[in-house]
């Protein structure tokens, strides 16, 4: 039952986006500016589990063949068109699956590059090759134009739609966590500015609205807002806004409005200009959002590592330290507040540490650290007493290692201090 | 309806036939967990309350304790009905019954307090989500009323638990995360959207009725609660009224306040609010003892019997876990010995020639405190001690909270037991030197010979345990037999002498390296 639902949803989504693409098709050059439907199949293949691939491809085939019939194609032609869409998207998905783990998350620049180079490009080129071959075999005509229109329209359409599907299929409503309200509000302002500036730029002839060539210069303004939007809303918000913004640009250009409408050095140049612009907008947003996401992933990994490390040394009643003998700076890691009654932030120098050492042991410990600087050895162990919380006495077993540079010069002293209240020597007997 | 109830009682309750039930029965607390949760939500509150002499009651709310899908179809009324039924079941079992809930459980506790006109005890609401407006609530939270109108989506849409899981402490969060990943059934990983709708309805019910709550109320809320802001706590306090409601704001926790960094503060405030037994004689004097005169007399008799037998460790059976013993003067026995240090202190009364209490007089009582005349007797080769004085024993709910010895002549005890090791800066006590020596003994570069090892072992055992006891190991168990014989050779050696000899031996070995 779920497979049938997937087939129906994919077929309907394909048909709807194909219809939108038809609406925004450029009439002067009689060509497709952007083919959004191809992004549906590839996007879902990369976003869903492999067990759903057959249903997605079946839905894509039905949607493509059905839309071809709607355009007046014969049954054989419709089947052929559906087959091209399925082969192109399926082939690209297979290539991507070899290079990265699926389902794709789009949380790293590497994944974004994979999507562009191994996903969108093969879909466009493979589809264009097959379509051109079919075109030549069936009717002949301008095969170069067929290849170019198919490849560009599919490439841009895939890059506009597939990221939206990849990021939004992983959306899960949460009770708490995720994007908080302040970030959402900031992103909403950036989104309004982005879409508003796109509308202002493309919803009229620029010379009428801004006069002269000012309008063309202003095409950079939405990119700034897109960057801000991507930072605040992440990949989901950036992909959705880029999709809507690209539609505004393409639809209005097709209607002869916007900064690219008057550019007609050759037939279809305006379409190419707006296609490139839409691509730039989409990639800018995606790149910034994925870089921000990869930074978040790295931060989470670092925090997990820190949590594990602190849990380990805490459970063993250990403190770790790094001492710079030149500046005297000390960095202590571990729960020193619980173990010795002083938080790490107040153990910034060797003098701070010596203040924790039992008074009659301080000189010996200080000499021990001096010895670490003066000596040429790499490791030594000091055992001394510390004043613990509430004035109790604790035993510190301080195992230090010297870190030296290529000339043998001492660079740092790093150590682990085991804090113990009692020990049992029975095992040694 | 999926309901199961548990009841946890203190380990030792006053004998039921000694007094009328209403006076002898301890107070009860009815605890209610949160949405998708279990009693885990309430951390160690069950244990804390039980240790303080209270009886705890709880229930598993309808739709909980199985799988998240079972929450679909459960309504706010189902939860309220279940809590009301349990409340009515246990209400008359105690002279006072307190209500306490966490998160959604706190909404239920407050609604029940209002509907049942609860005045038989207090109400504690922990992190009440009257408003879903915490700093980490997602941007689409305001869209949920629109989704409620879409048929079928309420049951199928899953609202997931996500980082930070209501916990600020990173280590605790990692533990909770691991529990989720292991699929442990302590909290649902998600709840259906329909369930959130029922919580919204419950919030509405409470908002309308909060003014009608008549019992003393404590609202505990974290300033950094990621799910619901302080506005919720302020709302409740305003509605119930400052005369009846008060608020405790936590500064180092997120939503799960019973398990996060401030859990001790939560426990302390709740126990105080319930007038429960806290360690200390002051508490026993300030609060009702929750014991009849007969029960108090019986408790004193049981305590003095243990003391007469020299079984200070056995007092634990009669006491709260944090029992404190306060010994006067400036000598080796002096000080407040509580928790783990009480164990070490009590062990001194079990060694040979250990001091004993005897000649107990007739106790006099003031609330939960008994003053018992007694004599502390001790003897060693060169001296005898017979120190008269009085024992102050503080009880609450049948449990011994604290014992204090008041000697008539403290100087005599100081003279007998000797001066304590100096604690002034720059000095190191014998015990500390002993501890340091034990650490050093394990790090000797050169392993000592067998005779030296046996000497170390025997001195260590004599210093830390005392005279050898038990049967000598058989001839085939040569190593343990040798150890036993070495320890036996130290029999009669005092603890301090053994420690000194041990420290000297280790120092000598270290110097010889």
PDB file of C-alpha atoms in Angstrom, chain A residues 168 171-182 184 300 303-304 306-312 358-361 381 383 385 387 391-395 397 399 420-429, chain B residues 35 103 135-141 157-164 166 170-171 173-174 177 196 226-227 255 423-429 432 435-436 438-443 453 457 460-461 483 502:
ATOM      1  CA  UNK A 168      12.471  18.469   3.455  1.00  0.00           C
ATOM      2  CA  UNK A 171      12.087  17.111   8.285  1.00  0.00           C
ATOM      3  CA  UNK A 172      10.663  15.734  11.543  1.00  0.00           C
ATOM      4  CA  UNK A 173       8.508  17.812  13.849  1.00  0.00           C
ATOM      5  CA  UNK A 174      10.130  18.062  17.244  1.00  0.00           C
ATOM      6  CA  UNK A 175       8.898  18.894  20.690  1.00  0.00           C
ATOM      7  CA  UNK A 176      11.984  20.992  21.288  1.00  0.00           C
ATOM      8  CA  UNK A 177      15.333  21.449  19.580  1.00  0.00           C
ATOM      9  CA  UNK A 178      15.968  22.529  16.012  1.00  0.00           C
ATOM     10  CA  UNK A 179      15.643  26.114  14.864  1.00  0.00           C
ATOM     11  CA  UNK A 180      14.496  28.390  17.699  1.00  0.00           C
ATOM     12  CA  UNK A 181      12.109  31.298  17.159  1.00  0.00           C
ATOM     13  CA  UNK A 182      14.721  34.112  17.045  1.00  0.00           C
ATOM     14  CA  UNK A 184      13.299  31.741  12.445  1.00  0.00           C
ATOM     15  CA  UNK A 300      28.463  18.393  17.630  1.00  0.00           C
ATOM     16  CA  UNK A 303      31.115  18.320  21.899  1.00  0.00           C
ATOM     17  CA  UNK A 304      30.442  14.575  21.918  1.00  0.00           C
ATOM     18  CA  UNK A 306      34.582  16.381  24.912  1.00  0.00           C
ATOM     19  CA  UNK A 307      31.679  14.809  26.806  1.00  0.00           C
ATOM     20  CA  UNK A 308      33.147  11.334  26.414  1.00  0.00           C
ATOM     21  CA  UNK A 309      36.629  12.489  27.454  1.00  0.00           C
ATOM     22  CA  UNK A 310      35.374  14.333  30.516  1.00  0.00           C
ATOM     23  CA  UNK A 311      33.214  11.378  31.529  1.00  0.00           C
ATOM     24  CA  UNK A 312      36.198   9.059  31.258  1.00  0.00           C
ATOM     25  CA  UNK A 358      49.654  20.853  50.640  1.00  0.00           C
ATOM     26  CA  UNK A 359      51.882  23.657  52.031  1.00  0.00           C
ATOM     27  CA  UNK A 360      54.775  21.453  53.108  1.00  0.00           C
ATOM     28  CA  UNK A 361      54.817  19.789  49.693  1.00  0.00           C
ATOM     29  CA  UNK A 381      55.950  10.859  38.000  1.00  0.00           C
ATOM     30  CA  UNK A 383      53.394  11.928  44.090  1.00  0.00           C
ATOM     31  CA  UNK A 385      49.506  15.753  48.720  1.00  0.00           C
ATOM     32  CA  UNK A 387      44.413  20.241  49.923  1.00  0.00           C
ATOM     33  CA  UNK A 391      40.530  21.063  53.910  1.00  0.00           C
ATOM     34  CA  UNK A 392      40.852  17.304  53.431  1.00  0.00           C
ATOM     35  CA  UNK A 393      44.143  15.871  52.195  1.00  0.00           C
ATOM     36  CA  UNK A 394      44.283  14.043  48.906  1.00  0.00           C
ATOM     37  CA  UNK A 395      47.003  12.083  47.171  1.00  0.00           C
ATOM     38  CA  UNK A 397      49.884  11.006  41.366  1.00  0.00           C
ATOM     39  CA  UNK A 399      52.399  11.568  35.502  1.00  0.00           C
ATOM     40  CA  UNK A 420      42.860   9.547  45.330  1.00  0.00           C
ATOM     41  CA  UNK A 421      41.642   9.651  48.890  1.00  0.00           C
ATOM     42  CA  UNK A 422      42.663   6.128  49.901  1.00  0.00           C
ATOM     43  CA  UNK A 423      44.518   3.299  48.282  1.00  0.00           C
ATOM     44  CA  UNK A 424      44.792  -0.336  49.152  1.00  0.00           C
ATOM     45  CA  UNK A 425      48.173  -1.953  48.842  1.00  0.00           C
ATOM     46  CA  UNK A 426      46.868  -5.460  49.476  1.00  0.00           C
ATOM     47  CA  UNK A 427      47.331  -6.367  45.864  1.00  0.00           C
ATOM     48  CA  UNK A 428      51.017  -5.676  46.079  1.00  0.00           C
ATOM     49  CA  UNK A 429      51.518  -8.124  48.913  1.00  0.00           C
TER      50      UNK A 429
ATOM     51  CA  UNK B  35       3.969  13.180  28.678  1.00  0.00           C
ATOM     52  CA  UNK B 103       5.806  18.620  33.178  1.00  0.00           C
ATOM     53  CA  UNK B 135      13.831  28.988  23.954  1.00  0.00           C
ATOM     54  CA  UNK B 136      14.279  25.728  22.009  1.00  0.00           C
ATOM     55  CA  UNK B 137      10.677  25.204  20.945  1.00  0.00           C
ATOM     56  CA  UNK B 138      10.609  25.082  17.140  1.00  0.00           C
ATOM     57  CA  UNK B 139       9.384  27.885  14.925  1.00  0.00           C
ATOM     58  CA  UNK B 140       6.407  25.907  13.664  1.00  0.00           C
ATOM     59  CA  UNK B 141       4.925  25.397  17.128  1.00  0.00           C
ATOM     60  CA  UNK B 157       2.421  12.729  12.617  1.00  0.00           C
ATOM     61  CA  UNK B 158       5.179  11.996  15.085  1.00  0.00           C
ATOM     62  CA  UNK B 159       6.532  14.706  17.373  1.00  0.00           C
ATOM     63  CA  UNK B 160      10.015  13.566  18.275  1.00  0.00           C
ATOM     64  CA  UNK B 161      12.173  14.056  21.344  1.00  0.00           C
ATOM     65  CA  UNK B 162      15.399  15.741  20.299  1.00  0.00           C
ATOM     66  CA  UNK B 163      18.606  17.182  21.633  1.00  0.00           C
ATOM     67  CA  UNK B 164      18.912  18.687  24.287  1.00  0.00           C
ATOM     68  CA  UNK B 166      15.513  18.796  28.477  1.00  0.00           C
ATOM     69  CA  UNK B 170      26.233  17.223  29.015  1.00  0.00           C
ATOM     70  CA  UNK B 171      27.125  13.962  30.769  1.00  0.00           C
ATOM     71  CA  UNK B 173      22.364  14.206  28.330  1.00  0.00           C
ATOM     72  CA  UNK B 174      24.754  11.680  26.816  1.00  0.00           C
ATOM     73  CA  UNK B 177      20.700   9.932  24.480  1.00  0.00           C
ATOM     74  CA  UNK B 196       0.072  17.429  21.886  1.00  0.00           C
ATOM     75  CA  UNK B 226      13.891  24.981  26.766  1.00  0.00           C
ATOM     76  CA  UNK B 227      10.258  23.889  26.513  1.00  0.00           C
ATOM     77  CA  UNK B 255      13.282  21.261  31.540  1.00  0.00           C
ATOM     78  CA  UNK B 423      44.825  20.219  60.770  1.00  0.00           C
ATOM     79  CA  UNK B 424      46.639  23.521  60.531  1.00  0.00           C
ATOM     80  CA  UNK B 425      48.174  24.386  57.168  1.00  0.00           C
ATOM     81  CA  UNK B 426      51.669  23.045  56.762  1.00  0.00           C
ATOM     82  CA  UNK B 427      51.088  19.934  58.818  1.00  0.00           C
ATOM     83  CA  UNK B 428      50.235  16.504  57.589  1.00  0.00           C
ATOM     84  CA  UNK B 429      48.226  14.089  59.718  1.00  0.00           C
ATOM     85  CA  UNK B 432      47.312  11.467  55.412  1.00  0.00           C
ATOM     86  CA  UNK B 435      47.412   7.324  52.647  1.00  0.00           C
ATOM     87  CA  UNK B 436      50.356   8.858  50.815  1.00  0.00           C
ATOM     88  CA  UNK B 438      50.035   3.412  50.464  1.00  0.00           C
ATOM     89  CA  UNK B 439      50.122   5.264  47.147  1.00  0.00           C
ATOM     90  CA  UNK B 440      53.908   5.327  47.157  1.00  0.00           C
ATOM     91  CA  UNK B 441      54.122   1.615  47.955  1.00  0.00           C
ATOM     92  CA  UNK B 442      52.427   0.843  44.666  1.00  0.00           C
ATOM     93  CA  UNK B 443      54.914   2.886  42.677  1.00  0.00           C
ATOM     94  CA  UNK B 453      55.830  -7.419  51.114  1.00  0.00           C
ATOM     95  CA  UNK B 457      50.671  -6.214  54.135  1.00  0.00           C
ATOM     96  CA  UNK B 460      48.501  -2.143  56.414  1.00  0.00           C
ATOM     97  CA  UNK B 461      45.874  -4.618  57.615  1.00  0.00           C
ATOM     98  CA  UNK B 483      49.687 -13.304  54.846  1.00  0.00           C
ATOM     99  CA  UNK B 502      54.013   1.304  57.696  1.00  0.00           C
TER     100      UNK B 502
END
